[in-house]
Amino acid sequence: MPLKIAILASGNGTNAQAFIDKRRAGLLDVDIRLVAGNRPGAGVFARAQAAGIPCCALDHTAFPDRLSFDRELVRHIRESGAELIVLAGYMRLLSAEFLSAFAGRVINIHPALLPSFPGVHGGADALAYGVKLSGCTVHFVEEKVDSGPVIIQAAVPVNAGEDEDSLMQRIHALEHRIYPQALQWLAEERLTVRGRHVHLAPSPKGKQAPDGPWLVWPPLEEGF
Ligand code: GAR
């Protein structure tokens, strides 16, 4: 049985598109029951509609407070039958009530190597700080912004003088690979959370990831 998911997004929806494409290609065993979000004009809804996925666009400015908005969201998600909530560029803090309604069943992606550089501009903040490696992180969601047990991370070297667009493009390309992978691990029920640590059970197909690769950037020179 495919894992029933609801995607929450506020923006363009390229991560949602990656799920749609991977599912079509037969690589992702999920049933996308709902795409929901707080910005009715967001690009993610056009993508979902084109794929025939039910949408729920709720304008958060029409609600008196966060809690009433989140309650309506919870109602729609429950109706959809989704078992896992997948945040894909959802730029609103979730209330404690929302998170307890789906305890341990909310995941997120962030364009930086958490716990460094959480927040709305994580990718830009990391670049401005001058890091040599940035990247992206998929994690289970706790109440704090961009926080929770890490499922998978990808590191991206920052090239000298690189601008934000170029770095974010490379990070996005990796997001579209690691997020579907994390979701497929969940669909295969291979993840266990113990405290802050997420354990991945070996693949039933017997294929193991190779040791590494490890990444040091700038590269080490001879003798080191
Ligand atoms: C992604 O880069 C995601 O990591 C980021 O929003 C973007 C959404 O892109 N999320 C955060 O910054 C969470 N703090 P998309 O709409 O094209 O999928």
JSON list of C-alpha atoms and ligand atoms in Angstrom, two decimals:
[
{"chain": "A", "resi": 1, "resn": "MET", "atom": "CA", "xyz": [0.00, 0.00, 0.00]},
{"chain": "A", "resi": 2, "resn": "PRO", "atom": "CA", "xyz": [1.47, 3.38, -0.95]},
{"chain": "A", "resi": 3, "resn": "LEU", "atom": "CA", "xyz": [2.13, 5.83, 1.88]},
{"chain": "A", "resi": 4, "resn": "LYS", "atom": "CA", "xyz": [-0.61, 8.47, 1.92]},
{"chain": "A", "resi": 5, "resn": "ILE", "atom": "CA", "xyz": [0.89, 11.95, 2.13]},
{"chain": "A", "resi": 6, "resn": "ALA", "atom": "CA", "xyz": [-0.19, 15.59, 2.22]},
{"chain": "A", "resi": 7, "resn": "ILE", "atom": "CA", "xyz": [2.24, 18.19, 0.89]},
{"chain": "A", "resi": 8, "resn": "LEU", "atom": "CA", "xyz": [2.25, 21.66, 2.46]},
{"chain": "A", "resi": 9, "resn": "ALA", "atom": "CA", "xyz": [3.85, 24.39, 0.36]},
{"chain": "A", "resi": 10, "resn": "SER", "atom": "CA", "xyz": [3.83, 28.16, 0.03]},
{"chain": "A", "resi": 11, "resn": "GLY", "atom": "CA", "xyz": [5.83, 28.71, -3.15]},
{"chain": "A", "resi": 12, "resn": "ASN", "atom": "CA", "xyz": [6.88, 27.50, -6.55]},
{"chain": "A", "resi": 13, "resn": "GLY", "atom": "CA", "xyz": [6.62, 23.81, -5.71]},
{"chain": "A", "resi": 14, "resn": "THR", "atom": "CA", "xyz": [9.68, 22.33, -7.41]},
{"chain": "A", "resi": 15, "resn": "ASN", "atom": "CA", "xyz": [10.05, 19.83, -4.56]},
{"chain": "A", "resi": 16, "resn": "ALA", "atom": "CA", "xyz": [6.40, 18.84, -4.91]},
{"chain": "A", "resi": 17, "resn": "GLN", "atom": "CA", "xyz": [7.08, 18.44, -8.64]},
{"chain": "A", "resi": 18, "resn": "ALA", "atom": "CA", "xyz": [10.02, 16.14, -7.87]},
{"chain": "A", "resi": 19, "resn": "PHE", "atom": "CA", "xyz": [7.66, 13.88, -5.87]},
{"chain": "A", "resi": 20, "resn": "ILE", "atom": "CA", "xyz": [5.11, 13.91, -8.70]},
{"chain": "A", "resi": 21, "resn": "ASP", "atom": "CA", "xyz": [7.79, 13.02, -11.26]},
{"chain": "A", "resi": 22, "resn": "LYS", "atom": "CA", "xyz": [9.40, 10.28, -9.15]},
{"chain": "A", "resi": 23, "resn": "ARG", "atom": "CA", "xyz": [6.01, 8.77, -8.41]},
{"chain": "A", "resi": 24, "resn": "ARG", "atom": "CA", "xyz": [5.20, 8.76, -12.14]},
{"chain": "A", "resi": 25, "resn": "ALA", "atom": "CA", "xyz": [8.52, 7.09, -12.83]},
{"chain": "A", "resi": 26, "resn": "GLY", "atom": "CA", "xyz": [7.56, 4.33, -10.38]},
{"chain": "A", "resi": 27, "resn": "LEU", "atom": "CA", "xyz": [10.37, 5.23, -7.95]},
{"chain": "A", "resi": 28, "resn": "LEU", "atom": "CA", "xyz": [8.28, 6.66, -5.13]},
{"chain": "A", "resi": 29, "resn": "ASP", "atom": "CA", "xyz": [5.62, 4.58, -3.45]},
{"chain": "A", "resi": 30, "resn": "VAL", "atom": "CA", "xyz": [3.35, 7.38, -2.24]},
{"chain": "A", "resi": 31, "resn": "ASP", "atom": "CA", "xyz": [-0.21, 8.48, -2.81]},
{"chain": "A", "resi": 32, "resn": "ILE", "atom": "CA", "xyz": [-0.34, 12.30, -2.79]},
{"chain": "A", "resi": 33, "resn": "ARG", "atom": "CA", "xyz": [-3.79, 12.82, -1.28]},
{"chain": "A", "resi": 34, "resn": "LEU", "atom": "CA", "xyz": [-3.59, 16.60, -0.97]},
{"chain": "A", "resi": 35, "resn": "VAL", "atom": "CA", "xyz": [-1.48, 19.66, -1.73]},
{"chain": "A", "resi": 36, "resn": "ALA", "atom": "CA", "xyz": [-2.28, 22.40, 0.77]},
{"chain": "A", "resi": 37, "resn": "GLY", "atom": "CA", "xyz": [-0.84, 25.83, 1.47]},
{"chain": "A", "resi": 38, "resn": "ASN", "atom": "CA", "xyz": [-1.37, 29.34, 2.70]},
{"chain": "A", "resi": 39, "resn": "ARG", "atom": "CA", "xyz": [-0.82, 31.29, -0.53]},
{"chain": "A", "resi": 40, "resn": "PRO", "atom": "CA", "xyz": [-3.61, 30.65, -3.04]},
{"chain": "A", "resi": 41, "resn": "GLY", "atom": "CA", "xyz": [-1.60, 32.07, -5.97]},
{"chain": "A", "resi": 42, "resn": "ALA", "atom": "CA", "xyz": [1.46, 29.88, -5.32]},
{"chain": "A", "resi": 43, "resn": "GLY", "atom": "CA", "xyz": [2.92, 27.97, -8.27]},
{"chain": "A", "resi": 44, "resn": "VAL", "atom": "CA", "xyz": [2.65, 24.67, -6.40]},
{"chain": "A", "resi": 45, "resn": "PHE", "atom": "CA", "xyz": [-1.13, 24.62, -6.99]},
{"chain": "A", "resi": 46, "resn": "ALA", "atom": "CA", "xyz": [-0.82, 24.80, -10.78]},
{"chain": "A", "resi": 47, "resn": "ARG", "atom": "CA", "xyz": [1.62, 21.87, -10.62]},
{"chain": "A", "resi": 48, "resn": "ALA", "atom": "CA", "xyz": [-0.72, 19.85, -8.40]},
{"chain": "A", "resi": 49, "resn": "GLN", "atom": "CA", "xyz": [-3.73, 20.58, -10.59]},
{"chain": "A", "resi": 50, "resn": "ALA", "atom": "CA", "xyz": [-1.82, 19.57, -13.71]},
{"chain": "A", "resi": 51, "resn": "ALA", "atom": "CA", "xyz": [-1.10, 16.26, -11.99]},
{"chain": "A", "resi": 52, "resn": "GLY", "atom": "CA", "xyz": [-4.75, 15.81, -10.93]},
{"chain": "A", "resi": 53, "resn": "ILE", "atom": "CA", "xyz": [-3.98, 16.10, -7.20]},
{"chain": "A", "resi": 54, "resn": "PRO", "atom": "CA", "xyz": [-6.65, 17.61, -4.89]},
{"chain": "A", "resi": 55, "resn": "CYS", "atom": "CA", "xyz": [-5.68, 21.06, -3.62]},
{"chain": "A", "resi": 56, "resn": "CYS", "atom": "CA", "xyz": [-6.57, 23.13, -0.60]},
{"chain": "A", "resi": 57, "resn": "ALA", "atom": "CA", "xyz": [-5.44, 26.75, -0.84]},
{"chain": "A", "resi": 58, "resn": "LEU", "atom": "CA", "xyz": [-6.22, 28.59, 2.37]},
{"chain": "A", "resi": 59, "resn": "ASP", "atom": "CA", "xyz": [-5.37, 32.29, 2.57]},
{"chain": "A", "resi": 60, "resn": "HIS", "atom": "CA", "xyz": [-3.88, 32.73, 6.03]},
{"chain": "A", "resi": 61, "resn": "THR", "atom": "CA", "xyz": [-4.69, 36.45, 6.04]},
{"chain": "A", "resi": 62, "resn": "ALA", "atom": "CA", "xyz": [-8.40, 35.55, 6.10]},
{"chain": "A", "resi": 63, "resn": "PHE", "atom": "CA", "xyz": [-8.03, 33.85, 9.52]},
{"chain": "A", "resi": 64, "resn": "PRO", "atom": "CA", "xyz": [-7.99, 35.73, 12.85]},
{"chain": "A", "resi": 65, "resn": "ASP", "atom": "CA", "xyz": [-4.96, 33.83, 14.19]},
{"chain": "A", "resi": 66, "resn": "ARG", "atom": "CA", "xyz": [-2.50, 31.00, 13.62]},
{"chain": "A", "resi": 67, "resn": "LEU", "atom": "CA", "xyz": [-4.49, 28.50, 15.64]},
{"chain": "A", "resi": 68, "resn": "SER", "atom": "CA", "xyz": [-7.73, 28.90, 13.70]},
{"chain": "A", "resi": 69, "resn": "PHE", "atom": "CA", "xyz": [-5.79, 28.59, 10.43]},
{"chain": "A", "resi": 70, "resn": "ASP", "atom": "CA", "xyz": [-3.97, 25.47, 11.62]},
{"chain": "A", "resi": 71, "resn": "ARG", "atom": "CA", "xyz": [-7.22, 23.88, 12.83]},
{"chain": "A", "resi": 72, "resn": "GLU", "atom": "CA", "xyz": [-8.74, 24.29, 9.38]},
{"chain": "A", "resi": 73, "resn": "LEU", "atom": "CA", "xyz": [-5.59, 22.81, 7.86]},
{"chain": "A", "resi": 74, "resn": "VAL", "atom": "CA", "xyz": [-5.73, 19.82, 10.22]},
{"chain": "A", "resi": 75, "resn": "ARG", "atom": "CA", "xyz": [-9.37, 19.26, 9.25]},
{"chain": "A", "resi": 76, "resn": "HIS", "atom": "CA", "xyz": [-8.55, 19.17, 5.51]},
{"chain": "A", "resi": 77, "resn": "ILE", "atom": "CA", "xyz": [-5.54, 16.91, 6.04]},
{"chain": "A", "resi": 78, "resn": "ARG", "atom": "CA", "xyz": [-7.56, 14.46, 8.16]},
{"chain": "A", "resi": 79, "resn": "GLU", "atom": "CA", "xyz": [-10.29, 14.38, 5.53]},
{"chain": "A", "resi": 80, "resn": "SER", "atom": "CA", "xyz": [-7.69, 13.57, 2.89]},
{"chain": "A", "resi": 81, "resn": "GLY", "atom": "CA", "xyz": [-6.60, 10.47, 4.80]},
{"chain": "A", "resi": 82, "resn": "ALA", "atom": "CA", "xyz": [-2.91, 11.47, 4.67]},
{"chain": "A", "resi": 83, "resn": "GLU", "atom": "CA", "xyz": [-0.66, 9.66, 7.16]},
{"chain": "A", "resi": 84, "resn": "LEU", "atom": "CA", "xyz": [2.45, 11.83, 6.68]},
{"chain": "A", "resi": 85, "resn": "ILE", "atom": "CA", "xyz": [2.77, 15.60, 6.26]},
{"chain": "A", "resi": 86, "resn": "VAL", "atom": "CA", "xyz": [5.53, 16.70, 3.91]},
{"chain": "A", "resi": 87, "resn": "LEU", "atom": "CA", "xyz": [6.59, 20.35, 4.18]},
{"chain": "A", "resi": 88, "resn": "ALA", "atom": "CA", "xyz": [8.02, 21.50, 0.87]},
{"chain": "A", "resi": 89, "resn": "GLY", "atom": "CA", "xyz": [8.76, 25.20, 1.14]},
{"chain": "A", "resi": 90, "resn": "TYR", "atom": "CA", "xyz": [5.94, 25.77, 3.62]},
{"chain": "A", "resi": 91, "resn": "MET", "atom": "CA", "xyz": [6.90, 29.15, 5.06]},
{"chain": "A", "resi": 92, "resn": "ARG", "atom": "CA", "xyz": [4.69, 29.26, 8.14]},
{"chain": "A", "resi": 93, "resn": "LEU", "atom": "CA", "xyz": [5.47, 28.13, 11.63]},
{"chain": "A", "resi": 94, "resn": "LEU", "atom": "CA", "xyz": [3.22, 25.23, 12.64]},
{"chain": "A", "resi": 95, "resn": "SER", "atom": "CA", "xyz": [1.40, 25.52, 15.96]},
{"chain": "A", "resi": 96, "resn": "ALA", "atom": "CA", "xyz": [1.95, 23.02, 18.78]},
{"chain": "A", "resi": 97, "resn": "GLU", "atom": "CA", "xyz": [-1.62, 21.86, 18.23]},
{"chain": "A", "resi": 98, "resn": "PHE", "atom": "CA", "xyz": [-0.94, 21.04, 14.57]},
{"chain": "A", "resi": 99, "resn": "LEU", "atom": "CA", "xyz": [2.24, 19.14, 15.46]},
{"chain": "A", "resi": 100, "resn": "SER", "atom": "CA", "xyz": [0.56, 17.15, 18.21]},
{"chain": "A", "resi": 101, "resn": "ALA", "atom": "CA", "xyz": [-2.25, 16.22, 15.77]},
{"chain": "A", "resi": 102, "resn": "PHE", "atom": "CA", "xyz": [0.43, 14.55, 13.59]},
{"chain": "A", "resi": 103, "resn": "ALA", "atom": "CA", "xyz": [3.09, 13.75, 16.18]},
{"chain": "A", "resi": 104, "resn": "GLY", "atom": "CA", "xyz": [6.24, 12.30, 14.60]},
{"chain": "A", "resi": 105, "resn": "ARG", "atom": "CA", "xyz": [4.59, 12.39, 11.17]},
{"chain": "A", "resi": 106, "resn": "VAL", "atom": "CA", "xyz": [5.77, 15.72, 9.79]},
{"chain": "A", "resi": 107, "resn": "ILE", "atom": "CA", "xyz": [8.96, 16.11, 7.73]},
{"chain": "A", "resi": 108, "resn": "ASN", "atom": "CA", "xyz": [10.65, 19.17, 6.23]},
{"chain": "A", "resi": 109, "resn": "ILE", "atom": "CA", "xyz": [13.42, 20.17, 3.87]},
{"chain": "A", "resi": 110, "resn": "HIS", "atom": "CA", "xyz": [15.72, 23.12, 4.44]},
{"chain": "A", "resi": 111, "resn": "PRO", "atom": "CA", "xyz": [18.37, 24.60, 2.09]},
{"chain": "A", "resi": 112, "resn": "ALA", "atom": "CA", "xyz": [21.27, 24.56, 4.58]},
{"chain": "A", "resi": 113, "resn": "LEU", "atom": "CA", "xyz": [23.17, 22.08, 6.73]},
{"chain": "A", "resi": 114, "resn": "LEU", "atom": "CA", "xyz": [21.07, 22.19, 9.90]},
{"chain": "A", "resi": 115, "resn": "PRO", "atom": "CA", "xyz": [21.32, 23.04, 12.72]},
{"chain": "A", "resi": 116, "resn": "SER", "atom": "CA", "xyz": [23.22, 25.93, 11.07]},
{"chain": "A", "resi": 117, "resn": "PHE", "atom": "CA", "xyz": [21.25, 28.64, 9.33]},
{"chain": "A", "resi": 118, "resn": "PRO", "atom": "CA", "xyz": [17.59, 27.85, 10.02]},
{"chain": "A", "resi": 119, "resn": "GLY", "atom": "CA", "xyz": [14.89, 30.28, 8.90]},
{"chain": "A", "resi": 120, "resn": "VAL", "atom": "CA", "xyz": [13.42, 31.73, 5.75]},
{"chain": "A", "resi": 121, "resn": "HIS", "atom": "CA", "xyz": [16.77, 32.76, 4.21]},
{"chain": "A", "resi": 122, "resn": "GLY", "atom": "CA", "xyz": [18.91, 29.83, 5.35]},
{"chain": "A", "resi": 123, "resn": "GLY", "atom": "CA", "xyz": [20.72, 29.40, 2.02]},
{"chain": "A", "resi": 124, "resn": "ALA", "atom": "CA", "xyz": [21.53, 33.11, 1.68]},
{"chain": "A", "resi": 125, "resn": "ASP", "atom": "CA", "xyz": [22.55, 33.36, 5.34]},
{"chain": "A", "resi": 126, "resn": "ALA", "atom": "CA", "xyz": [25.05, 30.51, 4.95]},
{"chain": "A", "resi": 127, "resn": "LEU", "atom": "CA", "xyz": [26.56, 32.13, 1.84]},
{"chain": "A", "resi": 128, "resn": "ALA", "atom": "CA", "xyz": [26.81, 35.54, 3.53]},
{"chain": "A", "resi": 129, "resn": "TYR", "atom": "CA", "xyz": [28.54, 33.89, 6.51]},
{"chain": "A", "resi": 130, "resn": "GLY", "atom": "CA", "xyz": [31.22, 32.56, 4.16]},
{"chain": "A", "resi": 131, "resn": "VAL", "atom": "CA", "xyz": [30.82, 28.81, 4.69]},
{"chain": "A", "resi": 132, "resn": "LYS", "atom": "CA", "xyz": [32.84, 26.49, 2.43]},
{"chain": "A", "resi": 133, "resn": "LEU", "atom": "CA", "xyz": [30.19, 23.77, 2.45]},
{"chain": "A", "resi": 134, "resn": "SER", "atom": "CA", "xyz": [26.49, 24.34, 2.39]},
{"chain": "A", "resi": 135, "resn": "GLY", "atom": "CA", "xyz": [23.73, 21.99, 1.35]},
{"chain": "A", "resi": 136, "resn": "CYS", "atom": "CA", "xyz": [20.32, 20.76, 2.34]},
{"chain": "A", "resi": 137, "resn": "THR", "atom": "CA", "xyz": [18.71, 18.76, 5.12]},
{"chain": "A", "resi": 138, "resn": "VAL", "atom": "CA", "xyz": [15.59, 16.61, 5.41]},
{"chain": "A", "resi": 139, "resn": "HIS", "atom": "CA", "xyz": [14.39, 16.20, 8.99]},
{"chain": "A", "resi": 140, "resn": "PHE", "atom": "CA", "xyz": [11.48, 15.29, 11.21]},
{"chain": "A", "resi": 141, "resn": "VAL", "atom": "CA", "xyz": [9.77, 18.44, 12.48]},
{"chain": "A", "resi": 142, "resn": "GLU", "atom": "CA", "xyz": [9.84, 19.71, 16.04]},
{"chain": "A", "resi": 143, "resn": "GLU", "atom": "CA", "xyz": [8.14, 22.85, 17.24]},
{"chain": "A", "resi": 144, "resn": "LYS", "atom": "CA", "xyz": [11.23, 25.06, 16.73]},
{"chain": "A", "resi": 145, "resn": "VAL", "atom": "CA", "xyz": [11.88, 26.48, 13.22]},
{"chain": "A", "resi": 146, "resn": "ASP", "atom": "CA", "xyz": [13.80, 24.06, 10.95]},
{"chain": "A", "resi": 147, "resn": "SER", "atom": "CA", "xyz": [14.62, 21.76, 13.82]},
{"chain": "A", "resi": 148, "resn": "GLY", "atom": "CA", "xyz": [14.29, 18.04, 14.52]},
{"chain": "A", "resi": 149, "resn": "PRO", "atom": "CA", "xyz": [16.00, 14.66, 14.00]},
{"chain": "A", "resi": 150, "resn": "VAL", "atom": "CA", "xyz": [17.94, 14.61, 10.72]},
{"chain": "A", "resi": 151, "resn": "ILE", "atom": "CA", "xyz": [17.05, 12.00, 8.08]},
{"chain": "A", "resi": 152, "resn": "ILE", "atom": "CA", "xyz": [19.47, 12.92, 5.28]},
{"chain": "A", "resi": 153, "resn": "GLN", "atom": "CA", "xyz": [21.81, 15.77, 4.37]},
{"chain": "A", "resi": 154, "resn": "ALA", "atom": "CA", "xyz": [23.70, 16.64, 1.21]},
{"chain": "A", "resi": 155, "resn": "ALA", "atom": "CA", "xyz": [26.77, 18.87, 1.21]},
{"chain": "A", "resi": 156, "resn": "VAL", "atom": "CA", "xyz": [27.50, 21.27, -1.61]},
{"chain": "A", "resi": 157, "resn": "PRO", "atom": "CA", "xyz": [30.85, 23.02, -1.99]},
{"chain": "A", "resi": 158, "resn": "VAL", "atom": "CA", "xyz": [30.59, 26.81, -2.24]},
{"chain": "A", "resi": 159, "resn": "ASN", "atom": "CA", "xyz": [32.71, 28.06, -5.11]},
{"chain": "A", "resi": 160, "resn": "ALA", "atom": "CA", "xyz": [34.86, 31.17, -4.61]},
{"chain": "A", "resi": 161, "resn": "GLY", "atom": "CA", "xyz": [32.88, 34.29, -5.48]},
{"chain": "A", "resi": 162, "resn": "GLU", "atom": "CA", "xyz": [29.71, 32.31, -6.19]},
{"chain": "A", "resi": 163, "resn": "ASP", "atom": "CA", "xyz": [26.45, 34.25, -6.07]},
{"chain": "A", "resi": 164, "resn": "GLU", "atom": "CA", "xyz": [23.28, 33.20, -4.31]},
{"chain": "A", "resi": 165, "resn": "ASP", "atom": "CA", "xyz": [21.38, 32.17, -7.46]},
{"chain": "A", "resi": 166, "resn": "SER", "atom": "CA", "xyz": [24.09, 29.83, -8.59]},
{"chain": "A", "resi": 167, "resn": "LEU", "atom": "CA", "xyz": [24.54, 28.19, -5.18]},
{"chain": "A", "resi": 168, "resn": "MET", "atom": "CA", "xyz": [20.80, 27.84, -4.61]},
{"chain": "A", "resi": 169, "resn": "GLN", "atom": "CA", "xyz": [20.36, 26.27, -8.01]},
{"chain": "A", "resi": 170, "resn": "ARG", "atom": "CA", "xyz": [22.86, 23.55, -7.10]},
{"chain": "A", "resi": 171, "resn": "ILE", "atom": "CA", "xyz": [21.27, 23.06, -3.68]},
{"chain": "A", "resi": 172, "resn": "HIS", "atom": "CA", "xyz": [17.79, 22.79, -5.23]},
{"chain": "A", "resi": 173, "resn": "ALA", "atom": "CA", "xyz": [18.99, 20.13, -7.66]},
{"chain": "A", "resi": 174, "resn": "LEU", "atom": "CA", "xyz": [20.12, 18.06, -4.66]},
{"chain": "A", "resi": 175, "resn": "GLU", "atom": "CA", "xyz": [16.90, 18.74, -2.74]},
{"chain": "A", "resi": 176, "resn": "HIS", "atom": "CA", "xyz": [15.02, 17.12, -5.61]},
{"chain": "A", "resi": 177, "resn": "ARG", "atom": "CA", "xyz": [17.07, 13.96, -5.07]},
{"chain": "A", "resi": 178, "resn": "ILE", "atom": "CA", "xyz": [17.33, 13.67, -1.29]},
{"chain": "A", "resi": 179, "resn": "TYR", "atom": "CA", "xyz": [13.73, 14.56, -0.46]},
{"chain": "A", "resi": 180, "resn": "PRO", "atom": "CA", "xyz": [12.13, 11.84, -2.63]},
{"chain": "A", "resi": 181, "resn": "GLN", "atom": "CA", "xyz": [14.75, 9.42, -1.27]},
{"chain": "A", "resi": 182, "resn": "ALA", "atom": "CA", "xyz": [13.81, 10.26, 2.34]},
{"chain": "A", "resi": 183, "resn": "LEU", "atom": "CA", "xyz": [10.15, 9.85, 1.48]},
{"chain": "A", "resi": 184, "resn": "GLN", "atom": "CA", "xyz": [10.75, 6.49, -0.13]},
{"chain": "A", "resi": 185, "resn": "TRP", "atom": "CA", "xyz": [12.59, 5.32, 3.03]},
{"chain": "A", "resi": 186, "resn": "LEU", "atom": "CA", "xyz": [9.49, 6.32, 5.00]},
{"chain": "A", "resi": 187, "resn": "ALA", "atom": "CA", "xyz": [7.23, 4.56, 2.50]},
{"chain": "A", "resi": 188, "resn": "GLU", "atom": "CA", "xyz": [9.36, 1.43, 2.98]},
{"chain": "A", "resi": 189, "resn": "GLU", "atom": "CA", "xyz": [9.11, 1.87, 6.79]},
{"chain": "A", "resi": 190, "resn": "ARG", "atom": "CA", "xyz": [12.88, 1.81, 7.10]},
{"chain": "A", "resi": 191, "resn": "LEU", "atom": "CA", "xyz": [13.35, 4.80, 9.43]},
{"chain": "A", "resi": 192, "resn": "THR", "atom": "CA", "xyz": [13.38, 4.59, 13.22]},
{"chain": "A", "resi": 193, "resn": "VAL", "atom": "CA", "xyz": [13.84, 7.61, 15.47]},
{"chain": "A", "resi": 194, "resn": "ARG", "atom": "CA", "xyz": [15.68, 7.07, 18.77]},
{"chain": "A", "resi": 195, "resn": "GLY", "atom": "CA", "xyz": [16.04, 10.36, 20.59]},
{"chain": "A", "resi": 196, "resn": "ARG", "atom": "CA", "xyz": [17.71, 12.72, 18.14]},
{"chain": "A", "resi": 197, "resn": "HIS", "atom": "CA", "xyz": [19.01, 9.93, 15.95]},
{"chain": "A", "resi": 198, "resn": "VAL", "atom": "CA", "xyz": [17.31, 8.56, 12.86]},
{"chain": "A", "resi": 199, "resn": "HIS", "atom": "CA", "xyz": [18.32, 5.02, 11.92]},
{"chain": "A", "resi": 200, "resn": "LEU", "atom": "CA", "xyz": [17.97, 3.69, 8.39]},
{"chain": "A", "resi": 201, "resn": "ALA", "atom": "CA", "xyz": [17.35, -0.05, 8.04]},
{"chain": "A", "resi": 202, "resn": "PRO", "atom": "CA", "xyz": [19.31, -1.71, 5.23]},
{"chain": "A", "resi": 203, "resn": "SER", "atom": "CA", "xyz": [17.57, -1.94, 1.89]},
{"chain": "A", "resi": 204, "resn": "PRO", "atom": "CA", "xyz": [15.47, -5.10, 1.49]},
{"chain": "A", "resi": 205, "resn": "LYS", "atom": "CA", "xyz": [16.87, -5.25, -2.06]},
{"chain": "A", "resi": 206, "resn": "GLY", "atom": "CA", "xyz": [20.28, -5.82, -0.52]},
{"chain": "A", "resi": 207, "resn": "LYS", "atom": "CA", "xyz": [21.88, -2.79, -2.15]},
{"chain": "A", "resi": 208, "resn": "GLN", "atom": "CA", "xyz": [23.99, -0.83, 0.32]},
{"chain": "A", "resi": 209, "resn": "ALA", "atom": "CA", "xyz": [25.18, 2.71, -0.13]},
{"chain": "A", "resi": 210, "resn": "PRO", "atom": "CA", "xyz": [28.96, 2.69, -0.65]},
{"chain": "A", "resi": 211, "resn": "ASP", "atom": "CA", "xyz": [31.14, 3.89, 2.26]},
{"chain": "A", "resi": 212, "resn": "GLY", "atom": "CA", "xyz": [31.35, 7.63, 1.95]},
{"chain": "A", "resi": 213, "resn": "PRO", "atom": "CA", "xyz": [31.61, 9.65, -0.14]},
{"chain": "A", "resi": 214, "resn": "TRP", "atom": "CA", "xyz": [33.16, 12.08, 2.24]},
{"chain": "A", "resi": 215, "resn": "LEU", "atom": "CA", "xyz": [33.69, 15.63, 1.18]},
{"chain": "A", "resi": 216, "resn": "VAL", "atom": "CA", "xyz": [36.32, 18.19, 2.17]},
{"chain": "A", "resi": 217, "resn": "TRP", "atom": "CA", "xyz": [36.18, 21.55, 0.46]},
{"chain": "A", "resi": 218, "resn": "PRO", "atom": "CA", "xyz": [38.46, 23.27, -0.63]},
{"chain": "A", "resi": 219, "resn": "PRO", "atom": "CA", "xyz": [40.09, 19.95, -1.57]},
{"chain": "A", "resi": 220, "resn": "LEU", "atom": "CA", "xyz": [43.02, 18.62, 0.48]},
{"chain": "A", "resi": 221, "resn": "GLU", "atom": "CA", "xyz": [46.43, 18.98, -1.19]},
{"chain": "A", "resi": 222, "resn": "GLU", "atom": "CA", "xyz": [49.19, 16.42, -1.51]},
{"chain": "A", "resi": 223, "resn": "GLY", "atom": "CA", "xyz": [50.51, 15.09, 1.78]},
{"chain": "A", "resi": 224, "resn": "PHE", "atom": "CA", "xyz": [47.37, 15.85, 3.82]},
{"chain": "B", "resi": 1, "resn": "GAR", "atom": "C1", "xyz": [13.25, 24.90, -0.84]},
{"chain": "B", "resi": 1, "resn": "GAR", "atom": "O1", "xyz": [14.54, 25.33, -1.16]},
{"chain": "B", "resi": 1, "resn": "GAR", "atom": "C2", "xyz": [13.18, 24.51, 0.62]},
{"chain": "B", "resi": 1, "resn": "GAR", "atom": "O2", "xyz": [14.38, 23.95, 1.07]},
{"chain": "B", "resi": 1, "resn": "GAR", "atom": "C3", "xyz": [12.91, 25.84, 1.27]},
{"chain": "B", "resi": 1, "resn": "GAR", "atom": "O3", "xyz": [11.96, 26.43, 0.43]},
{"chain": "B", "resi": 1, "resn": "GAR", "atom": "C4", "xyz": [12.26, 26.07, -0.92]},
{"chain": "B", "resi": 1, "resn": "GAR", "atom": "C5", "xyz": [10.98, 25.69, -1.63]},
{"chain": "B", "resi": 1, "resn": "GAR", "atom": "O4", "xyz": [11.21, 25.50, -2.98]},
{"chain": "B", "resi": 1, "resn": "GAR", "atom": "N1", "xyz": [12.44, 25.69, 2.61]},
{"chain": "B", "resi": 1, "resn": "GAR", "atom": "C6", "xyz": [12.85, 26.47, 3.63]},
{"chain": "B", "resi": 1, "resn": "GAR", "atom": "O5", "xyz": [13.59, 27.41, 3.50]},
{"chain": "B", "resi": 1, "resn": "GAR", "atom": "C7", "xyz": [12.31, 26.06, 4.99]},
{"chain": "B", "resi": 1, "resn": "GAR", "atom": "N2", "xyz": [12.85, 26.90, 5.99]},
{"chain": "B", "resi": 1, "resn": "GAR", "atom": "P1", "xyz": [10.08, 24.85, -3.90]},
{"chain": "B", "resi": 1, "resn": "GAR", "atom": "O6", "xyz": [8.79, 25.63, -3.63]},
{"chain": "B", "resi": 1, "resn": "GAR", "atom": "O7", "xyz": [10.57, 25.10, -5.30]},
{"chain": "B", "resi": 1, "resn": "GAR", "atom": "O8", "xyz": [9.95, 23.40, -3.55]}
]
